[in-house]
Amino acid sequence: MRSLLLLTCLAALAVLTLCYESHESMESYEISPFINRRNANTFMTPQQRWRAAVQERIRERNKPTYEINREACDDYKLCEQYAMLYGYNAAYNRYFRQRRGEKK
């Protein structure tokens, strides 16, 4: 009888321990993942926006050659279709390199 009472107490303790609702699990309900339109830009300061714009301009200027070639090929439909079969490098060489007078 004592072992049954002890087992019942341990089972009740285990149930209470495992079913405890902590405040950490409620954190996701406190803040909505969506921001309304009015407050959409408030999380970034004007200085951070300016810095992001400057970094984007620097990235645009310092693009690797293959990225520039790929963008040129994306703008031309035939080149893009050829690139899906043979790759962007071969497509760029076929459609653009010869037009500028460069040799393979």
PDB file of N, CA and C in Angstrom:
ATOM      1  N   MET A   1       0.811  -1.185   0.000  1.00  0.00           N
ATOM      2  CA  MET A   1       0.000   0.000   0.000  1.00  0.00           C
ATOM      3  C   MET A   1       0.858   1.254   0.000  1.00  0.00           C
ATOM      4  N   ARG A   2       1.949   1.221   0.776  1.00  0.00           N
ATOM      5  CA  ARG A   2       2.841   2.368   0.808  1.00  0.00           C
ATOM      6  C   ARG A   2       3.485   2.623  -0.554  1.00  0.00           C
ATOM      7  N   SER A   3       3.871   1.563  -1.239  1.00  0.00           N
ATOM      8  CA  SER A   3       4.514   1.722  -2.546  1.00  0.00           C
ATOM      9  C   SER A   3       3.522   2.294  -3.571  1.00  0.00           C
ATOM     10  N   LEU A   4       2.247   1.907  -3.460  1.00  0.00           N
ATOM     11  CA  LEU A   4       1.226   2.450  -4.356  1.00  0.00           C
ATOM     12  C   LEU A   4       1.011   3.945  -4.103  1.00  0.00           C
ATOM     13  N   LEU A   5       0.997   4.338  -2.830  1.00  0.00           N
ATOM     14  CA  LEU A   5       0.843   5.757  -2.468  1.00  0.00           C
ATOM     15  C   LEU A   5       2.059   6.555  -2.933  1.00  0.00           C
ATOM     16  N   LEU A   6       3.238   6.006  -2.762  1.00  0.00           N
ATOM     17  CA  LEU A   6       4.464   6.667  -3.199  1.00  0.00           C
ATOM     18  C   LEU A   6       4.490   6.803  -4.728  1.00  0.00           C
ATOM     19  N   LEU A   7       4.087   5.764  -5.428  1.00  0.00           N
ATOM     20  CA  LEU A   7       4.038   5.797  -6.892  1.00  0.00           C
ATOM     21  C   LEU A   7       3.024   6.821  -7.391  1.00  0.00           C
ATOM     22  N   THR A   8       1.891   6.924  -6.714  1.00  0.00           N
ATOM     23  CA  THR A   8       0.865   7.900  -7.086  1.00  0.00           C
ATOM     24  C   THR A   8       1.371   9.328  -6.868  1.00  0.00           C
ATOM     25  N   CYS A   9       2.050   9.562  -5.766  1.00  0.00           N
ATOM     26  CA  CYS A   9       2.622  10.896  -5.489  1.00  0.00           C
ATOM     27  C   CYS A   9       3.682  11.266  -6.519  1.00  0.00           C
ATOM     28  N   LEU A  10       4.528  10.313  -6.872  1.00  0.00           N
ATOM     29  CA  LEU A  10       5.562  10.578  -7.880  1.00  0.00           C
ATOM     30  C   LEU A  10       4.945  10.858  -9.246  1.00  0.00           C
ATOM     31  N   ALA A  11       3.894  10.136  -9.594  1.00  0.00           N
ATOM     32  CA  ALA A  11       3.212  10.359 -10.871  1.00  0.00           C
ATOM     33  C   ALA A  11       2.552  11.732 -10.893  1.00  0.00           C
ATOM     34  N   ALA A  12       1.928  12.127  -9.789  1.00  0.00           N
ATOM     35  CA  ALA A  12       1.296  13.450  -9.710  1.00  0.00           C
ATOM     36  C   ALA A  12       2.351  14.546  -9.807  1.00  0.00           C
ATOM     37  N   LEU A  13       3.473  14.361  -9.165  1.00  0.00           N
ATOM     38  CA  LEU A  13       4.567  15.330  -9.226  1.00  0.00           C
ATOM     39  C   LEU A  13       5.120  15.432 -10.644  1.00  0.00           C
ATOM     40  N   ALA A  14       5.250  14.306 -11.310  1.00  0.00           N
ATOM     41  CA  ALA A  14       5.741  14.300 -12.692  1.00  0.00           C
ATOM     42  C   ALA A  14       4.768  15.022 -13.615  1.00  0.00           C
ATOM     43  N   VAL A  15       3.453  14.815 -13.416  1.00  0.00           N
ATOM     44  CA  VAL A  15       2.442  15.488 -14.235  1.00  0.00           C
ATOM     45  C   VAL A  15       2.495  16.989 -14.008  1.00  0.00           C
ATOM     46  N   LEU A  16       2.609  17.427 -12.761  1.00  0.00           N
ATOM     47  CA  LEU A  16       2.688  18.852 -12.460  1.00  0.00           C
ATOM     48  C   LEU A  16       3.944  19.485 -13.044  1.00  0.00           C
ATOM     49  N   THR A  17       5.046  18.764 -12.989  1.00  0.00           N
ATOM     50  CA  THR A  17       6.303  19.292 -13.509  1.00  0.00           C
ATOM     51  C   THR A  17       6.267  19.410 -15.027  1.00  0.00           C
ATOM     52  N   LEU A  18       5.750  18.403 -15.700  1.00  0.00           N
ATOM     53  CA  LEU A  18       5.742  18.405 -17.163  1.00  0.00           C
ATOM     54  C   LEU A  18       4.679  19.326 -17.749  1.00  0.00           C
ATOM     55  N   CYS A  19       3.611  19.574 -17.042  1.00  0.00           N
ATOM     56  CA  CYS A  19       2.521  20.395 -17.560  1.00  0.00           C
ATOM     57  C   CYS A  19       2.592  21.843 -17.109  1.00  0.00           C
ATOM     58  N   TYR A  20       3.672  22.247 -16.478  1.00  0.00           N
ATOM     59  CA  TYR A  20       3.810  23.617 -15.995  1.00  0.00           C
ATOM     60  C   TYR A  20       3.902  24.580 -17.177  1.00  0.00           C
ATOM     61  N   GLU A  21       3.106  25.623 -17.156  1.00  0.00           N
ATOM     62  CA  GLU A  21       3.097  26.636 -18.225  1.00  0.00           C
ATOM     63  C   GLU A  21       4.011  27.776 -17.799  1.00  0.00           C
ATOM     64  N   SER A  22       5.157  27.889 -18.433  1.00  0.00           N
ATOM     65  CA  SER A  22       6.072  28.963 -18.074  1.00  0.00           C
ATOM     66  C   SER A  22       5.727  30.232 -18.853  1.00  0.00           C
ATOM     67  N   HIS A  23       6.229  31.343 -18.398  1.00  0.00           N
ATOM     68  CA  HIS A  23       5.976  32.619 -19.070  1.00  0.00           C
ATOM     69  C   HIS A  23       6.749  32.713 -20.391  1.00  0.00           C
ATOM     70  N   GLU A  24       7.815  31.954 -20.525  1.00  0.00           N
ATOM     71  CA  GLU A  24       8.609  31.991 -21.746  1.00  0.00           C
ATOM     72  C   GLU A  24       7.811  31.495 -22.949  1.00  0.00           C
ATOM     73  N   SER A  25       6.926  30.534 -22.727  1.00  0.00           N
ATOM     74  CA  SER A  25       6.143  30.026 -23.847  1.00  0.00           C
ATOM     75  C   SER A  25       5.080  31.016 -24.286  1.00  0.00           C
ATOM     76  N   MET A  26       4.776  32.027 -23.477  1.00  0.00           N
ATOM     77  CA  MET A  26       3.771  33.018 -23.818  1.00  0.00           C
ATOM     78  C   MET A  26       4.376  34.232 -24.532  1.00  0.00           C
ATOM     79  N   GLU A  27       5.706  34.295 -24.669  1.00  0.00           N
ATOM     80  CA  GLU A  27       6.339  35.458 -25.281  1.00  0.00           C
ATOM     81  C   GLU A  27       5.895  35.663 -26.723  1.00  0.00           C
ATOM     82  N   SER A  28       5.647  34.603 -27.443  1.00  0.00           N
ATOM     83  CA  SER A  28       5.256  34.745 -28.834  1.00  0.00           C
ATOM     84  C   SER A  28       3.879  35.365 -28.988  1.00  0.00           C
ATOM     85  N   TYR A  29       3.052  35.279 -27.946  1.00  0.00           N
ATOM     86  CA  TYR A  29       1.721  35.861 -28.025  1.00  0.00           C
ATOM     87  C   TYR A  29       1.713  37.343 -27.646  1.00  0.00           C
ATOM     88  N   GLU A  30       2.778  37.799 -26.999  1.00  0.00           N
ATOM     89  CA  GLU A  30       2.814  39.190 -26.539  1.00  0.00           C
ATOM     90  C   GLU A  30       2.988  40.173 -27.690  1.00  0.00           C
ATOM     91  N   ILE A  31       3.815  39.847 -28.645  1.00  0.00           N
ATOM     92  CA  ILE A  31       4.116  40.751 -29.749  1.00  0.00           C
ATOM     93  C   ILE A  31       3.580  40.158 -31.037  1.00  0.00           C
ATOM     94  N   SER A  32       2.862  40.952 -31.774  1.00  0.00           N
ATOM     95  CA  SER A  32       2.338  40.492 -33.055  1.00  0.00           C
ATOM     96  C   SER A  32       3.466  40.461 -34.078  1.00  0.00           C
ATOM     97  N   PRO A  33       3.557  39.441 -34.917  1.00  0.00           N
ATOM     98  CA  PRO A  33       4.626  39.392 -35.906  1.00  0.00           C
ATOM     99  C   PRO A  33       4.422  40.380 -37.048  1.00  0.00           C
ATOM    100  N   PHE A  34       3.241  40.984 -37.130  1.00  0.00           N
ATOM    101  CA  PHE A  34       2.950  41.913 -38.210  1.00  0.00           C
ATOM    102  C   PHE A  34       2.946  43.342 -37.684  1.00  0.00           C
ATOM    103  N   ILE A  35       3.414  44.262 -38.516  1.00  0.00           N
ATOM    104  CA  ILE A  35       3.464  45.678 -38.155  1.00  0.00           C
ATOM    105  C   ILE A  35       2.479  46.409 -39.043  1.00  0.00           C
ATOM    106  N   ASN A  36       1.750  47.346 -38.454  1.00  0.00           N
ATOM    107  CA  ASN A  36       0.815  48.093 -39.293  1.00  0.00           C
ATOM    108  C   ASN A  36       1.570  49.061 -40.202  1.00  0.00           C
ATOM    109  N   ARG A  37       0.896  49.613 -41.187  1.00  0.00           N
ATOM    110  CA  ARG A  37       1.553  50.435 -42.203  1.00  0.00           C
ATOM    111  C   ARG A  37       2.172  51.702 -41.631  1.00  0.00           C
ATOM    112  N   ARG A  38       1.539  52.276 -40.639  1.00  0.00           N
ATOM    113  CA  ARG A  38       2.066  53.509 -40.058  1.00  0.00           C
ATOM    114  C   ARG A  38       3.405  53.302 -39.375  1.00  0.00           C
ATOM    115  N   ASN A  39       3.562  52.182 -38.715  1.00  0.00           N
ATOM    116  CA  ASN A  39       4.783  51.929 -37.945  1.00  0.00           C
ATOM    117  C   ASN A  39       5.802  51.075 -38.692  1.00  0.00           C
ATOM    118  N   ALA A  40       5.628  50.879 -39.962  1.00  0.00           N
ATOM    119  CA  ALA A  40       6.508  49.978 -40.711  1.00  0.00           C
ATOM    120  C   ALA A  40       7.952  50.473 -40.760  1.00  0.00           C
ATOM    121  N   ASN A  41       8.170  51.774 -40.840  1.00  0.00           N
ATOM    122  CA  ASN A  41       9.535  52.299 -40.947  1.00  0.00           C
ATOM    123  C   ASN A  41      10.088  52.821 -39.635  1.00  0.00           C
ATOM    124  N   THR A  42       9.397  52.644 -38.545  1.00  0.00           N
ATOM    125  CA  THR A  42       9.871  53.196 -37.285  1.00  0.00           C
ATOM    126  C   THR A  42      10.993  52.387 -36.654  1.00  0.00           C
ATOM    127  N   PHE A  43      11.169  51.143 -37.045  1.00  0.00           N
ATOM    128  CA  PHE A  43      12.216  50.342 -36.423  1.00  0.00           C
ATOM    129  C   PHE A  43      13.606  50.678 -36.947  1.00  0.00           C
ATOM    130  N   MET A  44      13.702  51.423 -38.048  1.00  0.00           N
ATOM    131  CA  MET A  44      14.992  51.834 -38.600  1.00  0.00           C
ATOM    132  C   MET A  44      15.141  53.338 -38.474  1.00  0.00           C
ATOM    133  N   THR A  45      16.238  53.790 -37.905  1.00  0.00           N
ATOM    134  CA  THR A  45      16.465  55.223 -37.784  1.00  0.00           C
ATOM    135  C   THR A  45      16.883  55.780 -39.143  1.00  0.00           C
ATOM    136  N   PRO A  46      16.732  57.092 -39.350  1.00  0.00           N
ATOM    137  CA  PRO A  46      17.168  57.687 -40.623  1.00  0.00           C
ATOM    138  C   PRO A  46      18.641  57.445 -40.918  1.00  0.00           C
ATOM    139  N   GLN A  47      19.477  57.429 -39.871  1.00  0.00           N
ATOM    140  CA  GLN A  47      20.908  57.171 -40.084  1.00  0.00           C
ATOM    141  C   GLN A  47      21.132  55.747 -40.595  1.00  0.00           C
ATOM    142  N   GLN A  48      20.383  54.787 -40.069  1.00  0.00           N
ATOM    143  CA  GLN A  48      20.523  53.403 -40.535  1.00  0.00           C
ATOM    144  C   GLN A  48      20.039  53.270 -41.974  1.00  0.00           C
ATOM    145  N   ARG A  49      18.954  53.984 -42.322  1.00  0.00           N
ATOM    146  CA  ARG A  49      18.476  53.952 -43.705  1.00  0.00           C
ATOM    147  C   ARG A  49      19.513  54.520 -44.652  1.00  0.00           C
ATOM    148  N   TRP A  50      20.145  55.634 -44.248  1.00  0.00           N
ATOM    149  CA  TRP A  50      21.163  56.261 -45.083  1.00  0.00           C
ATOM    150  C   TRP A  50      22.354  55.321 -45.258  1.00  0.00           C
ATOM    151  N   ARG A  51      22.763  54.680 -44.157  1.00  0.00           N
ATOM    152  CA  ARG A  51      23.904  53.766 -44.221  1.00  0.00           C
ATOM    153  C   ARG A  51      23.586  52.575 -45.125  1.00  0.00           C
ATOM    154  N   ALA A  52      22.370  52.058 -45.059  1.00  0.00           N
ATOM    155  CA  ALA A  52      21.977  50.933 -45.913  1.00  0.00           C
ATOM    156  C   ALA A  52      21.975  51.339 -47.376  1.00  0.00           C
ATOM    157  N   ALA A  53      21.513  52.562 -47.673  1.00  0.00           N
ATOM    158  CA  ALA A  53      21.512  53.034 -49.060  1.00  0.00           C
ATOM    159  C   ALA A  53      22.936  53.190 -49.587  1.00  0.00           C
ATOM    160  N   VAL A  54      23.831  53.690 -48.764  1.00  0.00           N
ATOM    161  CA  VAL A  54      25.235  53.848 -49.175  1.00  0.00           C
ATOM    162  C   VAL A  54      25.869  52.489 -49.428  1.00  0.00           C
ATOM    163  N   GLN A  55      25.614  51.543 -48.551  1.00  0.00           N
ATOM    164  CA  GLN A  55      26.177  50.203 -48.734  1.00  0.00           C
ATOM    165  C   GLN A  55      25.644  49.546 -50.003  1.00  0.00           C
ATOM    166  N   GLU A  56      24.369  49.790 -50.318  1.00  0.00           N
ATOM    167  CA  GLU A  56      23.791  49.230 -51.548  1.00  0.00           C
ATOM    168  C   GLU A  56      24.469  49.831 -52.775  1.00  0.00           C
ATOM    169  N   ARG A  57      24.732  51.136 -52.747  1.00  0.00           N
ATOM    170  CA  ARG A  57      25.432  51.769 -53.877  1.00  0.00           C
ATOM    171  C   ARG A  57      26.839  51.214 -54.039  1.00  0.00           C
ATOM    172  N   ILE A  58      27.514  50.975 -52.920  1.00  0.00           N
ATOM    173  CA  ILE A  58      28.870  50.411 -52.981  1.00  0.00           C
ATOM    174  C   ILE A  58      28.817  49.002 -53.560  1.00  0.00           C
ATOM    175  N   ARG A  59      27.832  48.213 -53.142  1.00  0.00           N
ATOM    176  CA  ARG A  59      27.695  46.857 -53.679  1.00  0.00           C
ATOM    177  C   ARG A  59      27.399  46.874 -55.170  1.00  0.00           C
ATOM    178  N   GLU A  60      26.577  47.828 -55.617  1.00  0.00           N
ATOM    179  CA  GLU A  60      26.264  47.938 -57.046  1.00  0.00           C
ATOM    180  C   GLU A  60      27.513  48.265 -57.847  1.00  0.00           C
ATOM    181  N   ARG A  61      28.367  49.135 -57.311  1.00  0.00           N
ATOM    182  CA  ARG A  61      29.587  49.529 -58.033  1.00  0.00           C
ATOM    183  C   ARG A  61      30.625  48.419 -58.064  1.00  0.00           C
ATOM    184  N   ASN A  62      30.679  47.622 -57.031  1.00  0.00           N
ATOM    185  CA  ASN A  62      31.724  46.604 -56.904  1.00  0.00           C
ATOM    186  C   ASN A  62      31.232  45.202 -57.225  1.00  0.00           C
ATOM    187  N   LYS A  63      30.306  45.092 -58.138  1.00  0.00           N
ATOM    188  CA  LYS A  63      29.798  43.762 -58.501  1.00  0.00           C
ATOM    189  C   LYS A  63      30.866  42.985 -59.255  1.00  0.00           C
ATOM    190  N   PRO A  64      30.903  41.683 -59.031  1.00  0.00           N
ATOM    191  CA  PRO A  64      31.820  40.845 -59.807  1.00  0.00           C
ATOM    192  C   PRO A  64      31.356  40.764 -61.267  1.00  0.00           C
ATOM    193  N   THR A  65      32.274  40.452 -62.142  1.00  0.00           N
ATOM    194  CA  THR A  65      31.986  40.397 -63.571  1.00  0.00           C
ATOM    195  C   THR A  65      30.903  39.379 -63.895  1.00  0.00           C
ATOM    196  N   TYR A  66      30.944  38.228 -63.245  1.00  0.00           N
ATOM    197  CA  TYR A  66      29.942  37.205 -63.552  1.00  0.00           C
ATOM    198  C   TYR A  66      28.537  37.671 -63.177  1.00  0.00           C
ATOM    199  N   GLU A  67      28.431  38.499 -62.132  1.00  0.00           N
ATOM    200  CA  GLU A  67      27.118  39.011 -61.737  1.00  0.00           C
ATOM    201  C   GLU A  67      26.590  40.002 -62.776  1.00  0.00           C
ATOM    202  N   ILE A  68      27.451  40.854 -63.287  1.00  0.00           N
ATOM    203  CA  ILE A  68      27.062  41.814 -64.332  1.00  0.00           C
ATOM    204  C   ILE A  68      26.654  41.063 -65.593  1.00  0.00           C
ATOM    205  N   ASN A  69      27.419  40.049 -65.962  1.00  0.00           N
ATOM    206  CA  ASN A  69      27.093  39.237 -67.136  1.00  0.00           C
ATOM    207  C   ASN A  69      25.755  38.526 -66.967  1.00  0.00           C
ATOM    208  N   ARG A  70      25.514  38.023 -65.774  1.00  0.00           N
ATOM    209  CA  ARG A  70      24.261  37.304 -65.526  1.00  0.00           C
ATOM    210  C   ARG A  70      23.065  38.251 -65.614  1.00  0.00           C
ATOM    211  N   GLU A  71      23.193  39.463 -65.075  1.00  0.00           N
ATOM    212  CA  GLU A  71      22.099  40.430 -65.154  1.00  0.00           C
ATOM    213  C   GLU A  71      21.830  40.834 -66.595  1.00  0.00           C
ATOM    214  N   ALA A  72      22.883  40.993 -67.380  1.00  0.00           N
ATOM    215  CA  ALA A  72      22.703  41.333 -68.792  1.00  0.00           C
ATOM    216  C   ALA A  72      21.977  40.207 -69.518  1.00  0.00           C
ATOM    217  N   CYS A  73      22.295  38.993 -69.161  1.00  0.00           N
ATOM    218  CA  CYS A  73      21.668  37.837 -69.795  1.00  0.00           C
ATOM    219  C   CYS A  73      20.218  37.687 -69.340  1.00  0.00           C
ATOM    220  N   ASP A  74      19.922  38.041 -68.107  1.00  0.00           N
ATOM    221  CA  ASP A  74      18.549  37.950 -67.600  1.00  0.00           C
ATOM    222  C   ASP A  74      17.611  38.912 -68.314  1.00  0.00           C
ATOM    223  N   ASP A  75      18.125  40.019 -68.790  1.00  0.00           N
ATOM    224  CA  ASP A  75      17.291  41.012 -69.469  1.00  0.00           C
ATOM    225  C   ASP A  75      16.931  40.613 -70.892  1.00  0.00           C
ATOM    226  N   TYR A  76      17.650  39.659 -71.466  1.00  0.00           N
ATOM    227  CA  TYR A  76      17.428  39.235 -72.847  1.00  0.00           C
ATOM    228  C   TYR A  76      16.869  37.813 -72.824  1.00  0.00           C
ATOM    229  N   LYS A  77      15.657  37.648 -73.312  1.00  0.00           N
ATOM    230  CA  LYS A  77      14.922  36.388 -73.160  1.00  0.00           C
ATOM    231  C   LYS A  77      15.636  35.192 -73.809  1.00  0.00           C
ATOM    232  N   LEU A  78      16.170  35.373 -75.024  1.00  0.00           N
ATOM    233  CA  LEU A  78      16.850  34.259 -75.688  1.00  0.00           C
ATOM    234  C   LEU A  78      18.087  33.822 -74.914  1.00  0.00           C
ATOM    235  N   CYS A  79      18.801  34.810 -74.383  1.00  0.00           N
ATOM    236  CA  CYS A  79      20.000  34.507 -73.598  1.00  0.00           C
ATOM    237  C   CYS A  79      19.621  33.749 -72.327  1.00  0.00           C
ATOM    238  N   GLU A  80      18.527  34.149 -71.708  1.00  0.00           N
ATOM    239  CA  GLU A  80      18.088  33.494 -70.486  1.00  0.00           C
ATOM    240  C   GLU A  80      17.687  32.038 -70.751  1.00  0.00           C
ATOM    241  N   GLN A  81      17.003  31.802 -71.870  1.00  0.00           N
ATOM    242  CA  GLN A  81      16.617  30.428 -72.207  1.00  0.00           C
ATOM    243  C   GLN A  81      17.843  29.571 -72.525  1.00  0.00           C
ATOM    244  N   TYR A  82      18.801  30.152 -73.233  1.00  0.00           N
ATOM    245  CA  TYR A  82      20.040  29.436 -73.542  1.00  0.00           C
ATOM    246  C   TYR A  82      20.811  29.121 -72.252  1.00  0.00           C
ATOM    247  N   ALA A  83      20.753  30.073 -71.305  1.00  0.00           N
ATOM    248  CA  ALA A  83      21.457  29.882 -70.036  1.00  0.00           C
ATOM    249  C   ALA A  83      20.859  28.742 -69.222  1.00  0.00           C
ATOM    250  N   MET A  84      19.558  28.523 -69.345  1.00  0.00           N
ATOM    251  CA  MET A  84      18.934  27.422 -68.614  1.00  0.00           C
ATOM    252  C   MET A  84      19.449  26.070 -69.107  1.00  0.00           C
ATOM    253  N   LEU A  85      19.850  26.014 -70.367  1.00  0.00           N
ATOM    254  CA  LEU A  85      20.365  24.757 -70.923  1.00  0.00           C
ATOM    255  C   LEU A  85      21.875  24.611 -70.749  1.00  0.00           C
ATOM    256  N   TYR A  86      22.620  25.691 -71.015  1.00  0.00           N
ATOM    257  CA  TYR A  86      24.083  25.580 -71.082  1.00  0.00           C
ATOM    258  C   TYR A  86      24.830  26.375 -70.023  1.00  0.00           C
ATOM    259  N   GLY A  87      24.132  27.189 -69.244  1.00  0.00           N
ATOM    260  CA  GLY A  87      24.797  27.979 -68.213  1.00  0.00           C
ATOM    261  C   GLY A  87      24.942  29.435 -68.639  1.00  0.00           C
ATOM    262  N   TYR A  88      25.043  30.305 -67.647  1.00  0.00           N
ATOM    263  CA  TYR A  88      25.087  31.747 -67.918  1.00  0.00           C
ATOM    264  C   TYR A  88      26.367  32.171 -68.620  1.00  0.00           C
ATOM    265  N   ASN A  89      27.475  31.549 -68.296  1.00  0.00           N
ATOM    266  CA  ASN A  89      28.733  31.929 -68.928  1.00  0.00           C
ATOM    267  C   ASN A  89      28.694  31.642 -70.430  1.00  0.00           C
ATOM    268  N   ALA A  90      28.211  30.468 -70.814  1.00  0.00           N
ATOM    269  CA  ALA A  90      28.113  30.124 -72.237  1.00  0.00           C
ATOM    270  C   ALA A  90      27.090  31.002 -72.941  1.00  0.00           C
ATOM    271  N   ALA A  91      25.982  31.301 -72.271  1.00  0.00           N
ATOM    272  CA  ALA A  91      24.957  32.150 -72.877  1.00  0.00           C
ATOM    273  C   ALA A  91      25.469  33.572 -73.082  1.00  0.00           C
ATOM    274  N   TYR A  92      26.173  34.100 -72.106  1.00  0.00           N
ATOM    275  CA  TYR A  92      26.719  35.454 -72.248  1.00  0.00           C
ATOM    276  C   TYR A  92      27.734  35.500 -73.385  1.00  0.00           C
ATOM    277  N   ASN A  93      28.585  34.484 -73.450  1.00  0.00           N
ATOM    278  CA  ASN A  93      29.574  34.445 -74.534  1.00  0.00           C
ATOM    279  C   ASN A  93      28.893  34.382 -75.897  1.00  0.00           C
ATOM    280  N   ARG A  94      27.819  33.659 -76.003  1.00  0.00           N
ATOM    281  CA  ARG A  94      27.140  33.516 -77.289  1.00  0.00           C
ATOM    282  C   ARG A  94      26.417  34.787 -77.725  1.00  0.00           C
ATOM    283  N   TYR A  95      25.713  35.441 -76.803  1.00  0.00           N
ATOM    284  CA  TYR A  95      24.862  36.555 -77.193  1.00  0.00           C
ATOM    285  C   TYR A  95      25.493  37.937 -77.030  1.00  0.00           C
ATOM    286  N   PHE A  96      26.466  38.087 -76.161  1.00  0.00           N
ATOM    287  CA  PHE A  96      26.984  39.429 -75.896  1.00  0.00           C
ATOM    288  C   PHE A  96      28.468  39.611 -76.190  1.00  0.00           C
ATOM    289  N   ARG A  97      29.281  38.627 -75.938  1.00  0.00           N
ATOM    290  CA  ARG A  97      30.710  38.809 -76.082  1.00  0.00           C
ATOM    291  C   ARG A  97      31.095  39.105 -77.526  1.00  0.00           C
ATOM    292  N   GLN A  98      30.506  38.406 -78.486  1.00  0.00           N
ATOM    293  CA  GLN A  98      30.849  38.598 -79.905  1.00  0.00           C
ATOM    294  C   GLN A  98      30.324  39.932 -80.420  1.00  0.00           C
ATOM    295  N   ARG A  99      29.250  40.439 -79.859  1.00  0.00           N
ATOM    296  CA  ARG A  99      28.674  41.706 -80.312  1.00  0.00           C
ATOM    297  C   ARG A  99      29.582  42.885 -79.993  1.00  0.00           C
ATOM    298  N   ARG A 100      30.330  42.799 -78.917  1.00  0.00           N
ATOM    299  CA  ARG A 100      31.209  43.903 -78.535  1.00  0.00           C
ATOM    300  C   ARG A 100      32.581  43.801 -79.185  1.00  0.00           C
ATOM    301  N   GLY A 101      32.772  42.807 -79.998  1.00  0.00           N
ATOM    302  CA  GLY A 101      34.036  42.667 -80.694  1.00  0.00           C
ATOM    303  C   GLY A 101      35.097  41.929 -79.899  1.00  0.00           C
ATOM    304  N   GLU A 102      34.738  41.385 -78.761  1.00  0.00           N
ATOM    305  CA  GLU A 102      35.717  40.635 -77.967  1.00  0.00           C
ATOM    306  C   GLU A 102      35.833  39.222 -78.512  1.00  0.00           C
ATOM    307  N   LYS A 103      37.031  38.687 -78.394  1.00  0.00           N
ATOM    308  CA  LYS A 103      37.264  37.311 -78.855  1.00  0.00           C
ATOM    309  C   LYS A 103      37.118  36.357 -77.701  1.00  0.00           C
ATOM    310  N   LYS A 104      36.774  35.114 -78.039  1.00  0.00           N
ATOM    311  CA  LYS A 104      36.598  34.084 -77.016  1.00  0.00           C
ATOM    312  C   LYS A 104      37.903  33.676 -76.404  1.00  0.00           C
TER     313      LYS A 104
END
